[in-house]
Coordinates of C-alpha atoms in Angstrom, one line a residue:
M1113 CA 35.9 -12.1 -15.9
K1114 CA 39.2 -12.3 -14.0
Q1115 CA 38.8 -15.9 -12.7
K1116 CA 36.7 -19.0 -13.3
V1117 CA 36.3 -20.2 -9.8
L1118 CA 36.0 -18.8 -6.3
K1119 CA 36.6 -20.0 -2.7
V1120 CA 34.3 -18.0 -0.5
H1121 CA 35.9 -18.6 2.9
P1122 CA 39.4 -20.0 3.7
D1123 CA 37.9 -22.9 5.7
D1124 CA 35.7 -24.1 2.8
N1125 CA 36.3 -27.4 1.1
V1126 CA 34.3 -26.5 -2.0
L1127 CA 34.8 -24.0 -4.9
V1128 CA 32.2 -22.1 -6.8
A1129 CA 32.1 -22.1 -10.6
L1130 CA 31.8 -18.5 -11.9
V1131 CA 31.4 -19.8 -15.4
D1132 CA 30.3 -23.1 -17.0
L1133 CA 33.1 -25.7 -16.5
H1134 CA 33.3 -28.8 -18.8
E1135 CA 34.3 -32.3 -18.1
G1136 CA 38.1 -32.7 -18.3
E1137 CA 38.7 -29.0 -18.1
V1138 CA 41.6 -28.0 -15.9
V1139 CA 41.1 -24.9 -13.8
E1140 CA 43.6 -23.3 -11.4
Y1141 CA 42.9 -21.5 -8.1
Q1142 CA 45.6 -20.1 -5.9
G1143 CA 48.4 -22.2 -7.5
E1144 CA 46.5 -25.5 -7.4
E1145 CA 45.0 -27.3 -10.4
Y1146 CA 41.6 -29.0 -10.5
V1147 CA 40.5 -31.5 -13.1
I1148 CA 36.7 -31.1 -13.6
K1149 CA 35.2 -34.6 -13.4
E1150 CA 31.8 -33.6 -15.0
R1151 CA 30.0 -30.5 -16.3
I1152 CA 29.8 -27.9 -13.5
P1153 CA 27.2 -25.2 -14.4
A1154 CA 28.0 -21.7 -13.4
K1155 CA 26.8 -20.9 -9.8
H1156 CA 27.3 -24.6 -8.7
K1157 CA 30.0 -26.0 -6.5
F1158 CA 32.6 -28.7 -6.9
A1159 CA 34.7 -30.5 -4.3
Q1160 CA 38.2 -29.0 -3.6
E1161 CA 39.3 -32.3 -2.2
V1162 CA 37.9 -35.9 -2.0
L1163 CA 34.8 -35.8 0.2
P1164 CA 34.1 -39.3 1.4
Q1165 CA 30.6 -40.4 2.4
G1166 CA 29.6 -38.7 5.7
K1167 CA 32.2 -35.9 5.3
E1168 CA 31.1 -32.4 6.3
V1169 CA 30.7 -29.9 3.5
I1170 CA 31.9 -26.5 4.5
M1171 CA 31.0 -23.2 2.7
Y1172 CA 31.1 -19.6 3.9
G1173 CA 33.1 -21.2 6.7
V1174 CA 30.2 -23.1 8.2
L1175 CA 28.6 -26.5 7.9
V1176 CA 26.2 -26.6 4.9
G1177 CA 25.7 -30.3 4.3
K1178 CA 27.1 -33.8 4.4
A1179 CA 28.3 -36.0 1.6
Q1180 CA 25.8 -38.9 1.0
S1181 CA 28.3 -40.7 -1.2
D1182 CA 32.0 -40.3 -2.1
I1183 CA 32.6 -37.1 -4.1
L1184 CA 35.7 -36.9 -6.2
K1185 CA 38.0 -33.9 -6.2
G1186 CA 36.6 -31.7 -9.0
G1187 CA 33.2 -33.5 -8.7
L1188 CA 29.8 -31.7 -8.8
L1189 CA 27.9 -31.2 -5.6
S1190 CA 24.2 -32.0 -6.1
T1191 CA 21.0 -32.9 -4.2
V1192 CA 21.9 -36.5 -5.0
N1193 CA 25.3 -36.6 -3.2
V1194 CA 24.8 -33.8 -0.6
K1195 CA 22.1 -33.5 2.0
H1196 CA 21.3 -30.5 4.3
A1197 CA 23.2 -30.3 7.6
A1198 CA 23.7 -27.4 9.9
S1199 CA 25.5 -26.8 13.2
G1200 CA 23.6 -26.4 16.5
F1201 CA 23.9 -23.2 18.5
T1202 CA 24.1 -22.1 22.1
I1203 CA 24.1 -18.8 24.0
G1204 CA 27.8 -18.2 24.0
E1205 CA 30.1 -15.2 24.6
R1206 CA 29.3 -11.8 23.2
R1207 CA 31.3 -11.1 20.0
T1208 CA 30.2 -7.6 19.2
S1209 CA 33.5 -6.1 17.9
W1210 CA 33.5 -5.2 14.2
N1211 CA 35.4 -3.2 11.7
I1212 CA 33.4 0.0 11.4
P1213 CA 33.6 1.2 7.8
D1214 CA 34.8 4.8 6.9
V1215 CA 31.6 6.8 6.5
S1216 CA 33.2 10.3 6.4
K1217 CA 31.9 11.1 3.0
W1218 CA 28.3 10.5 4.1
Q1219 CA 28.5 12.2 7.5
T1220 CA 27.0 15.5 6.3
R1221 CA 24.8 14.0 3.6
T1222 CA 21.0 14.4 3.9
F1223 CA 18.0 13.1 2.0
Y1224 CA 14.7 14.9 1.4
G1225 CA 11.9 13.2 3.3
Y1226 CA 8.5 13.7 4.9
H1227 CA 8.9 14.6 8.6
R1228 CA 6.3 13.1 11.0
A1229 CA 5.2 14.2 14.4
D1230 CA 6.7 11.1 16.1
G1231 CA 10.2 11.9 14.7
G1232 CA 10.1 9.4 11.8
V1233 CA 10.9 10.6 8.3
G1234 CA 9.2 9.1 5.3
T1235 CA 10.7 8.4 1.9
A1236 CA 7.2 8.8 0.3
N1237 CA 3.9 10.2 1.3
Y1238 CA 0.8 8.0 0.8
W1239 CA -2.8 7.8 2.0
L1240 CA -3.9 4.3 3.0
V1241 CA -7.3 2.7 2.7
V1242 CA -7.4 -0.4 5.0
P1243 CA -10.0 -3.1 5.4
M1244 CA -10.3 -4.7 8.9
V1245 CA -11.6 -7.9 7.3
F1246 CA -11.8 -9.5 3.8
C1247 CA -15.5 -8.7 3.7
E1248 CA -14.6 -5.1 2.9
N1249 CA -12.3 -5.9 -0.1
R1250 CA -14.9 -5.2 -2.7
N1251 CA -15.6 -1.8 -1.2
L1252 CA -11.9 -1.1 -1.4
E1253 CA -12.0 -1.9 -5.1
V1254 CA -15.0 0.5 -5.6
L1255 CA -13.0 3.2 -3.8
E1256 CA -9.9 2.5 -5.9
E1257 CA -11.9 2.7 -9.1
S1258 CA -13.5 6.0 -8.0
L1259 CA -10.5 7.8 -6.7
V1260 CA -7.2 6.7 -8.3
N1261 CA -7.6 7.8 -11.9
Q1262 CA -9.7 10.9 -11.1
L1263 CA -6.9 12.2 -8.8
G1264 CA -4.1 11.5 -11.3
Y1265 CA -2.6 8.4 -9.7
G1266 CA -3.6 5.9 -12.4
R1267 CA -1.1 4.7 -15.0
N1268 CA -1.9 4.1 -18.7
K1269 CA -0.4 0.9 -20.1
T1270 CA -0.5 0.0 -23.8
Y1271 CA -1.5 -3.6 -23.3
A1272 CA -5.1 -2.6 -24.2
N1273 CA -3.7 -1.3 -27.5
Q1274 CA -2.2 -4.7 -28.2
A1275 CA -5.6 -6.4 -27.7
R1276 CA -7.2 -3.8 -30.1
Q1277 CA -4.5 -4.7 -32.7
L1278 CA -5.4 -8.4 -32.4
I1279 CA -9.1 -7.6 -32.7
E1280 CA -8.6 -5.7 -35.9
L1281 CA -6.4 -8.5 -37.3
Y1282 CA -9.0 -11.1 -36.4
R1283 CA -11.8 -9.1 -38.1
S1284 CA -9.7 -8.8 -41.2
G1285 CA -9.6 -12.5 -41.5
K1286 CA -6.2 -13.4 -40.2
N1287 CA -5.7 -17.0 -39.0
I1288 CA -4.3 -18.2 -35.6
N1289 CA -0.7 -18.4 -36.9
D1290 CA -1.0 -14.9 -38.3
L1291 CA -2.2 -13.7 -34.9
L1292 CA 0.6 -15.4 -33.0
D1293 CA 3.2 -14.0 -35.4
A1294 CA 1.8 -10.5 -35.5
P1295 CA 4.1 -7.7 -34.2
L1296 CA 2.5 -5.7 -31.4
D1297 CA 3.2 -2.2 -30.1
E1298 CA 5.8 -2.0 -27.3
V1299 CA 4.4 -1.6 -23.8
S1300 CA 5.0 1.7 -21.9
V1301 CA 3.7 3.0 -18.6
T1302 CA 2.7 6.6 -18.3
P1303 CA 0.7 8.6 -15.7
S1304 CA -3.0 8.9 -16.7
N1305 CA -3.6 12.5 -15.5
E1306 CA -1.9 15.3 -13.7
R1307 CA -2.0 14.8 -9.9
L1308 CA -4.4 17.0 -8.0
F1309 CA -2.3 16.7 -4.9
P1310 CA 1.4 17.0 -6.0
N1311 CA 2.8 16.3 -2.5
V1312 CA 0.9 13.0 -2.2
D1313 CA 2.5 10.0 -3.9
G1314 CA -0.7 8.0 -4.1
I1315 CA -3.6 6.2 -2.4
K1316 CA -2.8 2.6 -1.5
F1317 CA -5.4 -0.1 -0.8
L1318 CA -4.3 -3.0 1.5
N1319 CA -6.5 -5.8 0.3
H1320 CA -6.0 -8.9 2.4
A1321 CA -7.7 -12.3 3.2
G1322 CA -7.7 -12.0 7.0
G1323 CA -9.6 -10.4 9.8
C1324 CA -12.0 -13.2 10.6
G1325 CA -12.3 -17.0 10.6
G1326 CA -8.9 -17.6 12.1
T1327 CA -7.6 -17.6 15.6
R1328 CA -7.8 -14.6 17.9
Q1329 CA -4.0 -14.5 17.7
D1330 CA -4.3 -14.1 13.9
A1331 CA -6.6 -11.1 14.4
I1332 CA -4.2 -9.5 16.9
A1333 CA -1.2 -10.1 14.6
L1334 CA -3.1 -8.6 11.7
C1335 CA -4.1 -5.5 13.7
G1336 CA -0.4 -5.1 14.7
L1337 CA 0.7 -5.3 11.1
L1338 CA -2.0 -2.8 9.9
A1339 CA -1.0 -0.5 12.8
G1340 CA 2.6 -0.7 11.6
Y1341 CA 1.5 0.6 8.2
I1342 CA -0.8 3.3 9.6
T1343 CA 1.9 4.6 11.9
H1344 CA 4.6 4.2 9.2
P1345 CA 6.5 7.4 8.3
N1346 CA 5.6 6.9 4.6
V1347 CA 1.9 7.2 5.5
A1348 CA 0.1 10.5 6.0
G1349 CA -3.1 9.1 7.2
A1350 CA -5.7 6.3 6.6
T1351 CA -9.3 5.4 5.9
V1352 CA -10.3 2.2 7.7
L1353 CA -13.3 0.1 6.6
S1354 CA -14.7 -2.3 9.2
L1355 CA -17.7 -4.6 8.8
G1356 CA -18.2 -4.6 12.6
C1357 CA -18.6 -8.2 13.7
Q1358 CA -15.1 -9.6 12.7
N1359 CA -12.4 -10.9 15.0
A1360 CA -10.1 -8.0 14.1
Q1361 CA -12.0 -5.4 16.0
V1362 CA -11.3 -1.7 15.6
Q1363 CA -10.4 -1.5 19.3
I1364 CA -7.5 -3.9 18.8
L1365 CA -6.2 -1.8 15.9
E1366 CA -6.4 1.3 18.0
D1367 CA -4.6 -0.4 20.9
E1368 CA -1.8 -1.5 18.5
I1369 CA -1.5 2.0 17.1
K1370 CA -1.0 3.4 20.6
K1371 CA 1.7 0.8 21.3
R1372 CA 3.7 2.1 18.3
D1373 CA 2.8 5.8 18.7
P1374 CA 1.3 6.8 22.0
N1375 CA 0.8 10.4 20.7
F1376 CA -0.7 9.3 17.3
S1377 CA -2.0 12.4 15.6
K1378 CA -2.4 11.5 11.9
P1379 CA -5.8 11.9 10.3
L1380 CA -7.6 8.5 10.8
Y1381 CA -11.1 7.9 9.5
I1382 CA -12.8 4.7 10.8
L1383 CA -16.1 3.5 9.2
E1384 CA -18.1 0.5 10.4
Q1385 CA -20.5 -0.7 7.7
Q1386 CA -22.9 -2.3 10.1
K1387 CA -23.3 1.0 11.8
V1388 CA -23.3 3.3 8.8
G1389 CA -26.0 1.5 6.9
T1390 CA -26.2 1.1 3.1
E1391 CA -23.3 0.5 0.9
S1392 CA -23.8 3.7 -0.9
Q1393 CA -23.8 5.6 2.4
L1394 CA -20.6 3.9 3.5
L1395 CA -18.8 4.6 0.2
S1396 CA -19.9 8.2 -0.2
L1397 CA -18.7 8.9 3.4
A1398 CA -15.4 7.1 2.7
I1399 CA -14.8 9.1 -0.5
K1400 CA -15.5 12.4 1.3
Q1401 CA -13.3 11.6 4.3
T1402 CA -10.5 10.2 2.1
F1403 CA -10.5 13.3 0.0
A1404 CA -10.4 15.5 3.1
G1405 CA -7.4 13.4 4.3
L1406 CA -5.6 14.0 1.0
V1407 CA -6.0 17.7 1.4
Q1408 CA -4.2 17.5 4.7
A1409 CA -1.6 15.1 3.4
N1410 CA -0.8 17.4 0.6
E1411 CA 0.4 20.0 3.1
C1412 CA 3.4 17.9 4.0
K1413 CA 6.5 18.6 1.8
R1414 CA 10.0 17.0 1.6
E1415 CA 12.6 18.5 3.9
P1416 CA 16.3 17.6 4.6
A1417 CA 16.8 14.8 7.1
P1418 CA 20.0 12.9 8.2
L1419 CA 20.8 9.5 6.8
S1420 CA 20.2 8.1 10.3
K1421 CA 16.5 8.4 9.6
I1422 CA 16.7 5.7 6.9
C1423 CA 15.7 2.2 7.9
I1424 CA 16.5 -0.4 5.3
G1425 CA 14.7 -3.7 5.0
L1426 CA 16.9 -6.5 3.7
E1427 CA 15.3 -9.1 1.4
C1428 CA 16.1 -11.7 -1.1
G1429 CA 13.9 -13.8 -3.4
G1430 CA 14.5 -15.9 -6.5
S1431 CA 18.0 -16.4 -5.2
D1432 CA 20.8 -18.2 -7.1
G1433 CA 24.3 -19.5 -6.5
F1434 CA 25.7 -16.0 -7.0
S1435 CA 23.4 -14.2 -4.6
G1436 CA 25.5 -15.0 -1.6
I1437 CA 28.8 -13.9 -3.2
S1438 CA 27.7 -10.7 -5.0
A1439 CA 24.3 -9.0 -4.2
N1440 CA 23.9 -10.2 -0.6
P1441 CA 27.4 -9.2 0.7
A1442 CA 27.1 -6.0 -1.3
I1443 CA 24.0 -4.9 0.5
G1444 CA 25.6 -6.3 3.7
Y1445 CA 28.3 -3.7 3.3
T1446 CA 25.6 -1.1 2.6
S1447 CA 24.0 -2.2 5.9
D1448 CA 27.3 -1.7 7.8
L1449 CA 27.6 1.8 6.3
L1450 CA 24.1 2.8 7.3
T1451 CA 24.6 1.3 10.8
A1452 CA 27.8 3.3 11.2
L1453 CA 25.8 6.4 10.2
G1454 CA 23.3 5.8 13.0
G1455 CA 20.6 4.3 10.8
S1456 CA 18.7 1.0 11.1
V1457 CA 18.5 -2.2 9.1
I1458 CA 16.2 -5.2 9.3
L1459 CA 17.3 -8.8 8.5
A1460 CA 14.4 -11.2 8.4
E1461 CA 13.4 -14.5 6.8
F1462 CA 14.3 -16.8 9.8
P1463 CA 14.1 -20.1 7.9
E1464 CA 17.0 -18.7 5.8
L1465 CA 19.2 -18.2 8.8
C1466 CA 19.6 -21.9 9.4
G1467 CA 23.2 -22.8 10.1
V1468 CA 24.4 -19.3 10.9
E1469 CA 22.5 -18.9 14.2
Q1470 CA 25.6 -19.1 16.3
N1471 CA 27.3 -16.2 14.5
L1472 CA 24.1 -14.0 14.8
S1473 CA 23.5 -15.1 18.4
D1474 CA 27.1 -14.2 19.4
R1475 CA 26.7 -10.8 17.8
C1476 CA 23.7 -9.9 19.9
V1477 CA 24.7 -7.0 22.2
E1478 CA 22.9 -8.5 25.3
P1479 CA 22.4 -12.2 26.4
E1480 CA 18.7 -11.5 26.7
I1481 CA 18.5 -10.5 23.0
A1482 CA 20.4 -13.7 22.1
E1483 CA 18.0 -15.7 24.1
K1484 CA 15.0 -14.2 22.3
F1485 CA 16.6 -15.0 19.0
S1486 CA 17.2 -18.6 20.1
F1487 CA 13.7 -19.0 21.3
L1488 CA 12.1 -17.7 18.1
M1489 CA 14.4 -19.8 15.9
R1490 CA 13.9 -23.0 17.8
T1491 CA 10.1 -22.5 18.1
Y1492 CA 9.8 -21.8 14.4
S1493 CA 11.9 -24.8 13.5
E1494 CA 9.9 -27.1 15.8
R1495 CA 6.6 -26.0 14.4
A1496 CA 7.8 -26.6 10.9
E1497 CA 9.1 -30.1 11.8
A1498 CA 5.8 -30.9 13.5
V1499 CA 4.0 -30.7 10.2
G1500 CA 6.7 -32.5 8.3
S1501 CA 8.3 -29.5 6.7
G1502 CA 11.6 -28.5 8.3
F1503 CA 13.8 -25.6 7.3
D1504 CA 15.7 -28.0 5.1
M1505 CA 12.7 -27.8 2.7
N1506 CA 13.1 -24.1 2.2
P1507 CA 15.0 -24.0 -1.1
S1508 CA 12.7 -23.8 -4.1
P1509 CA 13.2 -25.7 -7.4
G1510 CA 14.6 -22.5 -8.9
N1511 CA 17.1 -22.1 -6.0
I1512 CA 18.3 -25.7 -6.4
K1513 CA 18.6 -25.5 -10.2
D1514 CA 20.9 -22.5 -9.8
G1515 CA 23.2 -23.9 -7.2
L1516 CA 21.5 -23.5 -3.8
I1517 CA 21.2 -27.3 -3.1
T1518 CA 20.7 -27.1 0.7
D1519 CA 19.0 -24.6 3.0
A1520 CA 22.3 -24.2 4.9
I1521 CA 24.0 -23.0 1.7
K1522 CA 21.1 -20.7 0.9
S1523 CA 21.0 -19.4 4.5
A1524 CA 24.8 -18.8 4.8
G1525 CA 24.6 -16.6 1.7
A1526 CA 21.3 -15.0 2.7
A1527 CA 22.7 -13.9 6.1
K1528 CA 25.4 -11.9 4.3
K1529 CA 22.7 -9.2 3.8
G1530 CA 23.0 -8.3 7.4
G1531 CA 26.7 -7.3 7.2
T1532 CA 29.0 -7.7 10.2
S1533 CA 27.7 -5.2 12.8
P1534 CA 26.4 -6.2 16.2
V1535 CA 22.8 -7.3 16.5
A1536 CA 21.1 -4.4 18.3
D1537 CA 17.7 -6.1 18.8
V1538 CA 15.5 -9.1 17.9
L1539 CA 11.9 -8.5 17.0
D1540 CA 9.0 -10.9 16.9
Y1541 CA 6.4 -10.4 14.1
P1542 CA 5.1 -7.7 13.8
E1543 CA 7.0 -5.6 16.3
K1544 CA 8.4 -2.2 15.4
V1545 CA 12.1 -1.3 15.2
K1546 CA 13.0 0.7 18.3
K1547 CA 16.8 0.6 18.2
R1548 CA 19.4 1.9 15.7
G1549 CA 21.6 -0.7 14.0
L1550 CA 21.0 -4.3 12.9
N1551 CA 17.6 -5.7 13.9
L1552 CA 16.6 -9.4 13.4
L1553 CA 12.9 -9.8 12.6
C1554 CA 11.1 -13.1 12.8
T1555 CA 9.3 -13.7 9.4
P1556 CA 8.9 -16.5 6.9
G1557 CA 11.2 -16.9 4.0
N1558 CA 8.3 -16.1 1.7
D1559 CA 9.3 -12.9 -0.2
V1560 CA 6.1 -11.0 0.0
E1561 CA 5.2 -12.0 3.6
S1562 CA 8.6 -11.0 4.7
T1563 CA 8.7 -7.7 2.8
T1564 CA 5.2 -6.9 4.1
A1565 CA 6.5 -7.4 7.7
E1566 CA 9.7 -5.5 7.3
V1567 CA 7.8 -2.4 6.2
A1568 CA 5.3 -2.8 9.1
S1569 CA 8.3 -2.8 11.4
G1570 CA 9.5 0.5 10.0
A1571 CA 11.6 -0.1 6.9
N1572 CA 11.3 3.0 4.6
V1573 CA 13.5 1.5 1.8
V1574 CA 13.8 -2.2 1.0
L1575 CA 16.8 -3.7 -0.8
F1576 CA 15.8 -6.9 -2.5
T1577 CA 18.4 -9.1 -4.1
T1578 CA 17.5 -11.7 -6.7
G1579 CA 19.4 -14.1 -9.0
L1580 CA 16.5 -15.4 -11.0
G1581 CA 14.3 -12.3 -11.2
T1582 CA 11.1 -11.3 -9.4
P1583 CA 8.8 -8.3 -9.6
T1584 CA 8.1 -8.0 -5.9
G1585 CA 7.2 -4.6 -4.6
N1586 CA 5.3 -3.0 -1.7
P1587 CA 2.3 -0.5 -1.5
I1588 CA 4.1 2.2 0.5
V1589 CA 7.8 1.7 0.4
P1590 CA 10.2 1.6 -2.6
V1591 CA 11.6 -1.8 -3.1
V1592 CA 15.0 -1.6 -4.9
K1593 CA 15.7 -4.7 -6.9
L1594 CA 19.4 -5.9 -7.3
A1595 CA 20.5 -8.5 -9.7
S1596 CA 23.2 -10.9 -8.5
N1597 CA 24.4 -11.5 -12.1
T1598 CA 24.7 -9.4 -15.3
T1599 CA 22.8 -11.9 -17.4
L1600 CA 19.7 -11.4 -15.3
F1601 CA 20.1 -7.6 -15.2
N1602 CA 20.2 -7.4 -19.0
R1603 CA 17.4 -9.9 -19.5
M1604 CA 14.9 -8.4 -17.0
N1605 CA 16.0 -4.7 -16.8
D1606 CA 12.4 -3.6 -16.8
I1607 CA 11.9 -4.8 -13.2
I1608 CA 15.5 -4.8 -11.9
D1609 CA 17.1 -1.5 -10.7
L1610 CA 20.8 -2.3 -10.0
N1611 CA 23.4 -4.8 -11.1
T1612 CA 25.9 -6.5 -8.8
G1613 CA 27.1 -9.0 -11.4
T1614 CA 30.1 -6.6 -11.7
I1615 CA 31.4 -8.3 -8.5
I1616 CA 31.3 -11.8 -10.2
E1617 CA 33.1 -10.3 -13.3
G1618 CA 35.8 -8.8 -11.2
D1619 CA 35.0 -5.2 -12.2
E1620 CA 33.9 -4.0 -8.8
T1621 CA 34.6 -5.0 -5.2
I1622 CA 31.9 -5.8 -2.6
E1623 CA 32.8 -2.6 -0.8
Q1624 CA 32.6 -0.5 -4.0
A1625 CA 29.2 -2.0 -4.8
G1626 CA 28.0 -1.4 -1.3
E1627 CA 28.9 2.3 -1.5
R1628 CA 27.2 2.6 -4.9
I1629 CA 24.1 1.1 -3.5
L1630 CA 24.0 3.5 -0.5
D1631 CA 24.3 6.5 -2.9
Y1632 CA 21.4 5.0 -4.8
V1633 CA 19.3 4.5 -1.7
V1634 CA 19.8 8.2 -0.7
R1635 CA 18.5 9.3 -4.1
V1636 CA 15.5 6.9 -3.9
A1637 CA 14.7 8.1 -0.4
S1638 CA 14.7 11.7 -1.7
G1639 CA 12.2 10.9 -4.4
E1640 CA 14.8 11.5 -7.2
I1641 CA 14.5 8.0 -8.6
E1642 CA 11.3 6.0 -9.2
V1643 CA 12.3 2.3 -8.8
A1644 CA 10.9 -0.3 -11.1
A1645 CA 8.4 -1.8 -8.6
V1646 CA 6.9 1.7 -8.0
R1647 CA 6.8 2.4 -11.7
H1648 CA 4.9 -0.8 -12.4
G1649 CA 2.5 -0.4 -9.4
Q1650 CA 3.7 -3.6 -7.9
D1651 CA 1.8 -3.3 -4.6
D1652 CA 2.4 -6.8 -3.0
F1653 CA 0.9 -7.2 0.5
I1654 CA 0.5 -10.5 2.2
P1655 CA 0.0 -10.6 6.0
W1656 CA 1.6 -13.7 7.7
K1657 CA -0.9 -15.9 9.5
R1658 CA 1.3 -17.2 12.2
G1659 CA 1.7 -20.7 11.0
V1660 CA 4.3 -22.7 9.0
S1661 CA 5.4 -20.7 6.0
L1662 CA 9.0 -21.3 4.8

């Protein structure tokens, strides 16, 4: 640890505690001494100067709140004395110049991926089983039970062994305290059988709670999302189960597929239960067709592809006060590197862009793109306020406890994931990425809803930063988990892949970490590394019903 405090931006009037600071402690930053007025937990902020009531609180160079009472120099900023505040935004001048990073050492690099007929390249090769409506979820469960283990895609976990140990102890007469104190075998995850189809990474089942009972707009959005998965480069083909009478009609799905891939040629089997007849007829047919599809999928093998074929989804969840100064700017630099190489990145979670809209709007390459961003942000915010839940209510209790006391503070740090490159395009949910470079995608801040949407838009790798720890994954795309602090990385290293706490400790620069992350992404994209979320089978999938979700 080279220093105890940090000033994120020259215009800021607050400092971040990198370690716990105690009342009366004197800390020095850039030649000036600060007497700490009360305990400042690591990740939290204290006033660099006296902040009288009503004074604007500046961090990351932007307005992040206003003092609700006088805050002494060296005093803790909290939800009691600071309230959320953010600057407005307009359609201003285009500010698209940026410092393009040196990418010479990656120019000739390739990754090994699955090439598709539409020009996309997958980082994995999956077969999908998709329900058009929640009524088909049980049939999906039957198919999963029938196929996964038999084909070698199941994973044995030793939790069942732990239960058997406790059974034996109970039968031998042990009491409750003995059972609670009993040492149990460590848990490990291993493949259950050898794969029949070595070039297919698995069969994934997209269970969901939609397809009927909502608005027609919900059904269209769901079909668009599912079409994004079916046409995704990580998917070889799909089996679709439809009941028949639901709002999400097969024709809507087929139309959405054509929007994304007019020359769609992947194997696609669509079964409608109300036409097929009995459940056993439906399932037998689904098993045969899925097996036939797997035979075709197995013919595809990894081949070299340029790094420009990588599309990274940028995500954060369980964020803390270090996320915006370590993990997020680190993957922001990774984003800039990939953009300079001709690749694509997706920055989503619109409720977590509150207060940085002007910067992002100015970076849009065309005024029309900025106008679309403005419309989506304002509409989303107005809908949230209409039901009494504005963007200011986005931070979770965990965020607040670890230093993100206003949405504007959280947002200013979250936006760092997008780097500094121009905004090539703005997408509404669940549109597909069409342009190389930085894309802004309208999604909620909810981790799984947003990750689900980024993948539907074309992300074939997701970088997911966390300060508190979360297991989030995705059925078809590797989700790389990055810790913002070393303590978390050491405590939850079974579900975290990379550590950026090295930045906080002064052992690595943001740029060095960003380069290390890109190297890791290339290896993940080539199938050389199995990330924790894939290893654990963390197949999170939640479609966004277009309503207020922060």
